[in-house]
Structure formats: C-alpha cells, structure tokens
Amino acid sequence: MAKNAEIDINQRARPVEKFNFFQDQRVRSAFYQIITLAIVGWLGWYLFTNTTENLAARGMSTGFSFLGSAAGFDTDFKLIEYTPGIGTYGDIFIIGALNTLFISFLAIVVSTFFGFILGVMRLSDNWLVSKVTLAYIEIFRNIPLLIQIVFWYIGVFSLLPMVRKTIDISFGSEMVLLNNRGLYMATPVYGELFWVTAVAMVVAVIAVFLMRRKAHKLQDESGEQTPILLRSLLILTVLPGIAFALTGTPLTWDMPVLEGFNFVGGTTLPPSFLALLLALSIYHSAQIAESVRAGILSVNRGQHDAAMAIGLKPGRVMALVIIPQAMPAIVPPMISQWMNTVKNSSLAIAIGYADIVSLFMQTGLNQAGHAVEMVGMTMAFYMFISLSISWLLNIYNKRVQLVER
Amino acid sequence: MAIITLTKTPTRPAPLSETSMLGWMRKSLFSSWFNGALTIFTLYIIYITLQGVYIWGFADATFVADNRRACYDISLTGACWAGVIDWMDNIFYGRYPREDIWRIDLGGLLLILWMAPMWMRKVKGKIWIGVTVVTFYPFLAGYLFAGGDKGLFMQLMIAAALVALPANVINMLLGLFKDQSLGQVLQGFVAKFSRDEKVQRNLLLAVVALSLVIAFVLQSQWQEVAVSWTKWGGLFLTLAIAGIGIACSLPGGILLALGRRSKLPIIRILSTGFIEIFRSVPLITVLFMATTMFPLFMPEGFVLNKLTQVIIAVCLFNACYMAETVRAGLQAIPKGQYEGAHTIGLGYWGTMGFVIMPQALKYMIPNIVGNFIGLLKDTTLVSIIGLFDLLGMLRSISKDVPWLGLHKEPLIFGAIVFFIFCFSMSKYSRHLEAKLETSNKN
C-alpha cells in the first residue's frame, strides 16, 4: 500500500506539462507586445510618410528655422518688447506663452481666494447664505465656460461707455479708468532714490516676521498671547513711510491721458483680458468651492465639536482646527483645478486675447504655415506646464504623508 | 416615601423653538447679531438681483417683434426675446431641412424608448439594454439623420438595431406586466419543442437569424433623402457630437484603462503616454490638430469632412478622460475579486469581462455621467473652429440682418438650456452616488 501511495505522489509531482508554444505566458506576453509595437510603429511611420509626402507636394518647408524669421503682425497685449516686422516668431511664441501664464496665474489666485470663501460660506450656519452660495456654485458650474467668456466679453465689456465717456473707478483720482477699450491704470515711475524705501520695506517685513516668530514661541512656552497685528501694521507703514518722505518722495505716476481718440500712458488691459479673467475666476472659484466644501466635510465632526468645547470661537475653529486638517483633501483636487484653469485659458481664442493658442497657433499659423511644428510646440508648452503642476502635486502629497506618519 | 414614580412621564411636545417657523428662523437665520445682519444683507442682494432679472427678462421684455429695432421701439430697458423665439427652430435643429425635422425628433424618441427601461426597476437584462444602445443605436440614428445610400456594414447594423429595438420594447413590456424577461420567455418557448439543450440553442439562434433576415429585408426598402452634414446644427449637433463622443469613448476608455493597468510594459507605457498627452493639453489644441493637421496625415486625395474630424478628435480626447474614470473604478475593486476569478479558472478577458468590469461599471456610472456633462459643455468649443453647434447658432443670430447685434439674449438662452441639461444630470449622478453608497453599506 505504502509503495502504491509513493508512486502516486511521484506521478503527480512529475512535470507533466510540456513546453507549449501557444500556451506559454511569456511567449504570449511577448507576442502581444510585439504586435502592439508593430501596429503603433506602422501607424507612426504611415502618418510620418504621408505627412512628408503631403508637405513636399505642397512645397512646404519643415523645421524650426521659421522661429527666427520676422513676424509681421502686432498684438494688443504683450509683456515683453516687440515690434512687428522686427520681432520674430520665436518672440510671438514667448509673448503668447507669457500671456497664457500671466492670465492663468491671476485667475488661479483670484479663484482660489474666492473658492475658499465660497466653500466656507456654503457650509455656513446661516441657511440663506448657504443656499445663495449653492445657487452661485451650481449656476456657474453648469454653464459652459465658453458661453460665460463670450457673454462677459460681448455682453458686458464691449457695452461699456465709449472712450469719451470713460468711467473713473478710482474715486475721482483718474488713476484707474474703464471704457469699452479696456482698463487703463496709472503705473508708478520710480525715482532714483526709491531703493531706500524698498530697502526699508524689506527691513520692515523682516522685523515683523521676527516679531511674529517670537510671539509664537512665547505662546508655545507660556501660553501667553501677544497681540502683534497693530504693531506690525505700524512697522510696515511707518518705516518705509519715513524713508520715502526723507528721500523726497521719489515716486511719480504715469497717468493715462486722453490724446486724440484714445488714452495714452499707464498700463492698458484690453477688454478680452478682463472678460477672460472674470469668466475664469468665476467658473473656477465655483469649482474650487466644491472641493473646499468636500474637504471640510471630510474632517470628522468630532474635531469641530472638540474645538468648540475648548472654547474656540467659530472663526478660529475653522482657521486653526478644521482647515489645516482638511488641506490634504482639498489640495489635490484644487491643484487639478489650477491645471484646468491653465488649459481653459486657451478659450481666449474665442474673444481674441493674445494667448499662446490664439496668437501663436492661430494667427501665427495662418501667417507662417508650419502647422505641424506650431501645433506641436503649443502642445509641448501645455504638457510642460502640466508636468510641472503634477510635480508640484507629488511634492505636496509626499509632504502631507510625512507629516501624517 | 418612594422616590421612584411608577407612572410613565407623559412625553412633552418638542419646544416651540424647534418646531415653529419662527424657531427655525431664529436658529438658522438670526442666531447672532452678525448672522442677522448677514441674512438681511443677503436678502437685499437677492431682492436686487431678482428684481433686475425680472424687470429685464419679463416685465420689460419684448416677446413679439419683427426685428431688433422694433424690439427697442417697444421697450428700451428689457430683453428682446423675439429674436431668440424667431430663431428657435435654428437653435434646436440647425439648418436641417424643415420638412425632415421629424427624423431628428424620431431619433430622439427612439433613444428615449430604448433607454427608458434602464430606469424601470421591474425590467430585467439592463446590461443588454446598455450594450445594444451603445452598439446599434448610433447606426440607426446615424442613418436616420444623415440618410443617403447605405453600405453593407451599415445595412447589417441597421438590421441588428431593428431587431434589438422591438426586442427591447417587448422585454420592457414583459418585465412591467409579467415580471419576466424576454430571454426567459424565449427559453420557455423553445423548451416546449425539445428537451435537448443543443436543439434549444439552435432553435434560439434560428429565431434570432430569422428576425435578422426579416429586418434586413425590411430595412433594404427603407430609403431616406441624404442630408449633408453642413446642414446639421444647433442643439441637435451639440447632442450628436456629445452622444457619439460618449459612445466611442466608453469602449476606448476601457481599453486604455486596461492597457494602463496591464502587466505588459510596452502596452502600459504606450497607454499611459497616450492618456497623459491628451489629458495635459486643452481640447482646442486637439481640435486644431484635427482640422489643420489631419489632412496632412492622410494620403493624398483622402478627404474627411470637418464634422468627422471633429468627432474623431472629441472621441480620442474624451477616451483619455474616460480611461481615468474607468481606472478609478477598477482600483475600487478589491484584489480578492481578481484572485477569486483566477481560482475558478478564468483567464484575463474572462476575469475582466465577467467579474471585474460589471462590478466596476456600477461604481463608475456617476463619474461617467459627470464625464458626459463635461463633454457636453466642452462641445461648445466646436463653434470656434466653425461648426454651428448650439453656441455657433446662438452667435450667428447677431449676424442675421433683422437681429443685427443681438448678443446678450441668445447667450443667456443658451446658458439656460445648458444649465437645464447639466444641472439635471449632475443632480441625477449625485442621486446615483448616494444610492450606491447606501447599498454598499448594507
């Protein structure tokens, strides 16, 4: 009997499987991968040859040398020096990229600020405030951004008074003016000795920072609170103020002045810029408010109750207990909203704000041809921004994890 | 004396402050002087806004006029809805031939009829309904809308749709009135003829084949006048692009998501790269690529119309977003499910198709609806590259001679239309989410 059993085991343990070419896991996976690679490679090669043939048939040149040739068109909004006819397509690319980044940055700052306020308002104890905020969020989240942009541009900023009936929105000082050609702002012109004031400002900021740290340390050690708000405001205003007065007020304003049919001087923001900024801020503040709300709700209710129990006021409960704990849940969706803001700023093309898509990829492409290179460069620009933002997100996630464990 | 009372203390009604309107107001509107001030301030803002909207939009608005000037003659301070009303057909159907509008309406009604059983609790076989809608309805509707000559593949698909649609309706009626599914009834029917499973299966196949043949013959008699895609427009075009986009991006997204989670490195890298590239660029650049670069990519003489280019771009773009939705759904499935499927001997596709996907799809539905909302909103971008979708139509009102310069009212009307669509869908997806959450806990 025992012998029989042994044979049985041996029979079972003997490797019965033969090497089956079609059933082997490794062969299969290699096969699938080679097939996929072949299809993708063939597709790429097919598209590439077609493109080169087509380009040759149409007599179009390829390569990036066009970036050095002069561009003959102008734009109404630029952050660097550029003269049409002398500036190159490379300059156009930089102007467009900077304009995209500029408006995205402003929109991100504004929408994040208001998004937080709205998110907190949405959770207000006041029923009416909460519902009004809900209505705001739902209305602006559910209307396509493009309609909002076009509406603000055509329906509001283009209907502002004409140049001759300009509105002064700086209470009679004529420093900030608004009409249907845009927003005109006075720009500061710094005198020779202005650096003294700047240094004084830096010193004041450092002093306030040190004072704050000292106050925090004192509170950590003894529990004593030192009110520093008034003192720091005093330092921040008086120190640079004295420096400014002693050096003989080295600051003048470059005012927008009506000359002929238009305003000259100062800084001008075109209506398309204002409309895009407003629409992006409103739309994304509603989106961010939703993630702020979700983040705050993810914090255990007990945290709120405990904070109330130790006698903190509602505002401080939010600021000191709830928000810091909600941050890890708020920040990742918020950062992806920032990314969306950058991408959505490309809708500028509908109203003609000179961002990278409308300036480089549309106007530039119409003038210079080079569709493949220009669309490719624009996409590469967005990919670069996207990669940078996800890198930022990864750093944040790692930091949060380290704090937690 | 005993301190314990043996009689039950009668229950007291809740204090007035908790139940009355005044009590509620005190608690949630005027709990402190600050809150009170806030309430009054908010009320004031609501009053100002609503009053402005009412006066502009209704009280002073003009609903009937021949042109914009006539609008202003009637009222200067109100909206001129007459222009929007005058263009209403264009806004909904674009420049589709007026005598053929019934085709669009019929297409919409068929979709509703086909999809309706999904929301009926008694009807069975919902997965089949979903699959047939996604695979066959687009061809039926596509022919209904476009008309013209049918290729053989198109004819086959239309025949299949013509079989699937009545089958679906019968299934719905059976479910509603007899609590049965069409499959059960058919099985009972063939069981009467023979006990042998093989014979039963052959009989079933014969029934399906016969109905397919009948449908094929029927559809070959059916001929519609061709309507060029350039005539498509308005809300119809918006919904068509979004609908095709979601129907294509679902299978595409599932494949890409599986590729991204695959163990095979080359497939994983390719899928990840594809997804990330499309997700990091704005849709408008993809649309531009489709319209300016697509002609360069294709061999000489190969011409695609703009609408097809746009739809391909939208499908590719949305498939990448869908892939992330699917991936999130796949990640929510515990590992035990994969291991369980392996132990009963299922291979990769068996595991995915029979075990993982059906569960994951259930959790994905709210996000898929969210994805559809995003796609619907993004569809407005096609107006930038010159298609006359809803927004494109609305903007061309202001270029129509009688309504020259009428911008605000059409845009607001479009905003309302989109709001109704998107808001109701997002409400629905949230309702689904809540439903799934509770069923998960039980």
Coordinates of N, CA and C in Angstrom, one line a residue, chain B residues 179-262:
Chain B
D179 N -43.4 40.4 -15.1 CA -42.2 40.2 -14.2 C -41.2 39.2 -14.9
Q180 N -41.2 39.1 -16.2 CA -40.3 38.2 -16.8 C -39.4 39.0 -17.8
S181 N -38.3 38.3 -18.2 CA -37.5 38.9 -19.2 C -37.7 38.2 -20.6
L182 N -37.4 38.8 -21.6 CA -37.6 38.3 -23.0 C -36.8 36.9 -23.1
G183 N -35.6 36.9 -22.5 CA -34.8 35.7 -22.5 C -35.6 34.5 -21.9
Q184 N -36.2 34.7 -20.7 CA -36.9 33.7 -20.1 C -38.1 33.2 -20.9
V185 N -38.8 34.1 -21.5 CA -40.0 33.7 -22.3 C -39.5 32.9 -23.5
L186 N -38.5 33.4 -24.1 CA -38.0 32.6 -25.3 C -37.5 31.2 -24.9
Q187 N -36.8 31.1 -23.8 CA -36.4 29.8 -23.3 C -37.6 28.9 -23.0
G188 N -38.6 29.4 -22.4 CA -39.8 28.7 -22.1 C -40.4 28.2 -23.4
F189 N -40.4 29.1 -24.4 CA -41.0 28.8 -25.7 C -40.2 27.7 -26.4
V190 N -38.9 27.7 -26.5 CA -38.2 26.6 -27.1 C -38.2 25.3 -26.3
A191 N -38.4 25.5 -25.0 CA -38.4 24.2 -24.2 C -39.6 23.4 -24.6
K192 N -40.7 24.0 -25.1 CA -41.9 23.3 -25.5 C -41.6 22.3 -26.6
F193 N -40.6 22.7 -27.5 CA -40.3 21.8 -28.7 C -39.4 20.7 -28.4
S194 N -38.4 20.9 -27.6 CA -37.4 19.9 -27.3 C -36.8 20.0 -26.0
R195 N -36.3 18.9 -25.4 CA -35.6 18.9 -24.2 C -34.1 19.1 -24.3
D196 N -33.7 18.7 -25.5 CA -32.2 18.7 -25.8 C -31.7 20.2 -25.8
E197 N -30.7 20.4 -25.0 CA -30.2 21.8 -24.9 C -29.6 22.3 -26.3
K198 N -29.0 21.4 -27.0 CA -28.4 21.7 -28.3 C -29.5 22.2 -29.3
V199 N -30.6 21.4 -29.3 CA -31.7 21.7 -30.2 C -32.3 23.1 -29.8
Q200 N -32.4 23.3 -28.4 CA -32.9 24.5 -27.9 C -32.1 25.7 -28.4
R201 N -30.8 25.5 -28.3 CA -29.9 26.6 -28.7 C -30.0 26.9 -30.2
N202 N -30.1 25.8 -30.9 CA -30.2 26.0 -32.4 C -31.5 26.7 -32.7
L203 N -32.6 26.4 -32.0 CA -33.8 27.0 -32.2 C -33.8 28.5 -32.0
L204 N -33.1 28.8 -30.8 CA -33.0 30.2 -30.4 C -32.2 31.0 -31.5
L205 N -31.1 30.4 -31.9 CA -30.3 31.0 -33.0 C -31.1 31.2 -34.2
A206 N -32.0 30.2 -34.5 CA -32.8 30.3 -35.7 C -33.8 31.5 -35.6
V207 N -34.4 31.6 -34.4 CA -35.3 32.8 -34.2 C -34.6 34.1 -34.4
V208 N -33.4 34.2 -33.8 CA -32.6 35.5 -34.0 C -32.3 35.7 -35.4
A209 N -31.8 34.6 -36.1 CA -31.4 34.8 -37.5 C -32.6 35.2 -38.4
L210 N -33.7 34.5 -38.1 CA -34.9 34.8 -38.9 C -35.3 36.2 -38.8
S211 N -35.3 36.7 -37.5 CA -35.7 38.1 -37.3 C -34.7 39.0 -38.0
L212 N -33.4 38.7 -37.9 CA -32.4 39.5 -38.6 C -32.7 39.6 -40.1
V213 N -33.0 38.4 -40.7 CA -33.3 38.4 -42.1 C -34.5 39.3 -42.4
I214 N -35.5 39.1 -41.6 CA -36.7 39.9 -41.9 C -36.4 41.4 -41.8
A215 N -35.6 41.7 -40.7 CA -35.2 43.1 -40.5 C -34.4 43.6 -41.7
F216 N -33.5 42.7 -42.2 CA -32.6 43.1 -43.3 C -33.4 43.5 -44.5
V217 N -34.4 42.6 -44.8 CA -35.3 42.8 -46.0 C -36.1 44.1 -45.8
L218 N -36.6 44.3 -44.6 CA -37.4 45.5 -44.3 C -36.5 46.7 -44.5
Q219 N -35.3 46.7 -43.9 CA -34.5 48.0 -44.0 C -34.1 48.3 -45.4
S220 N -33.9 47.2 -46.3 CA -33.5 47.5 -47.6 C -34.5 48.3 -48.4
Q221 N -35.8 48.2 -47.9 CA -36.9 49.0 -48.5 C -36.8 50.5 -48.1
W222 N -36.1 50.7 -47.0 CA -36.2 52.0 -46.3 C -35.1 52.9 -46.9
Q223 N -35.6 54.0 -47.4 CA -34.6 54.9 -48.0 C -34.9 56.4 -47.6
E224 N -33.9 57.1 -47.1 CA -34.1 58.5 -46.7 C -33.3 59.4 -47.6
V225 N -33.8 60.6 -47.8 CA -33.0 61.6 -48.5 C -31.8 61.9 -47.8
A226 N -30.7 62.0 -48.5 CA -29.4 62.4 -47.8 C -29.5 63.9 -47.4
V227 N -29.0 64.1 -46.1 CA -28.9 65.5 -45.6 C -27.4 65.7 -45.3
S228 N -26.8 66.7 -46.0 CA -25.4 66.9 -45.8 C -25.1 67.4 -44.4
W229 N -23.9 67.0 -43.9 CA -23.6 67.3 -42.5 C -23.5 68.8 -42.3
T230 N -23.3 69.6 -43.4 CA -23.2 71.0 -43.2 C -24.6 71.6 -42.8
K231 N -25.6 70.8 -43.0 CA -27.0 71.3 -42.6 C -27.2 71.0 -41.1
W232 N -26.4 70.1 -40.5 CA -26.6 69.8 -39.1 C -26.2 71.0 -38.2
G233 N -26.9 71.2 -37.2 CA -26.5 72.3 -36.3 C -27.4 72.4 -35.1
G234 N -27.1 73.5 -34.3 CA -27.9 73.7 -33.1 C -27.8 72.7 -32.1
L235 N -28.8 72.7 -31.2 CA -28.7 71.7 -30.1 C -28.6 70.3 -30.5
F236 N -29.2 70.0 -31.7 CA -29.1 68.7 -32.3 C -27.6 68.3 -32.5
L237 N -26.9 69.2 -33.1 CA -25.4 68.9 -33.4 C -24.7 68.7 -32.1
T238 N -24.9 69.6 -31.1 CA -24.3 69.5 -29.8 C -24.5 68.1 -29.2
L239 N -25.8 67.7 -29.2 CA -26.1 66.4 -28.6 C -25.5 65.3 -29.4
A240 N -25.5 65.4 -30.7 CA -25.0 64.4 -31.5 C -23.5 64.2 -31.3
I241 N -22.7 65.3 -31.3 CA -21.3 65.2 -31.0 C -21.0 64.6 -29.6
A242 N -21.7 65.1 -28.6 CA -21.5 64.6 -27.3 C -21.9 63.2 -27.2
G243 N -23.0 62.8 -27.8 CA -23.5 61.4 -27.7 C -22.5 60.5 -28.4
I244 N -22.1 60.8 -29.6 CA -21.1 59.9 -30.3 C -19.8 59.9 -29.5
G245 N -19.5 61.0 -28.9 CA -18.2 61.1 -28.1 C -18.3 60.2 -27.0
I246 N -19.4 60.1 -26.3 CA -19.5 59.3 -25.1 C -19.6 57.8 -25.5
A247 N -20.3 57.5 -26.6 CA -20.4 56.2 -27.0 C -19.1 55.6 -27.5
C248 N -18.3 56.4 -28.2 CA -17.0 55.9 -28.6 C -16.0 55.9 -27.4
S249 N -16.1 56.8 -26.6 CA -15.0 57.0 -25.6 C -15.2 55.9 -24.5
L250 N -16.4 55.3 -24.4 CA -16.6 54.3 -23.3 C -15.7 53.0 -23.6
P251 N -15.9 52.4 -24.8 CA -15.0 51.3 -25.1 C -13.5 51.7 -25.2
G252 N -13.3 52.9 -25.8 CA -11.9 53.3 -25.9 C -11.3 53.5 -24.5
G253 N -12.1 54.1 -23.7 CA -11.6 54.4 -22.3 C -11.3 53.1 -21.6
I254 N -12.2 52.1 -21.7 CA -12.0 50.8 -21.1 C -10.7 50.2 -21.5
L255 N -10.5 50.2 -22.9 CA -9.3 49.6 -23.4 C -8.0 50.3 -22.9
L256 N -8.1 51.6 -22.9 CA -6.9 52.4 -22.5 C -6.6 52.1 -21.0
A257 N -7.7 52.1 -20.2 CA -7.5 51.9 -18.8 C -6.9 50.5 -18.5
L258 N -7.4 49.5 -19.2 CA -6.9 48.1 -19.1 C -5.4 48.1 -19.5
G259 N -5.1 48.9 -20.6 CA -3.7 49.0 -21.0 C -2.8 49.6 -20.0
R260 N -3.4 50.6 -19.3 CA -2.6 51.3 -18.3 C -2.3 50.4 -17.1
R261 N -3.2 49.5 -16.8 CA -3.0 48.7 -15.7 C -2.5 47.3 -16.1
S262 N -2.1 47.2 -17.3 CA -1.6 45.9 -17.8 C -0.2 45.6 -17.2

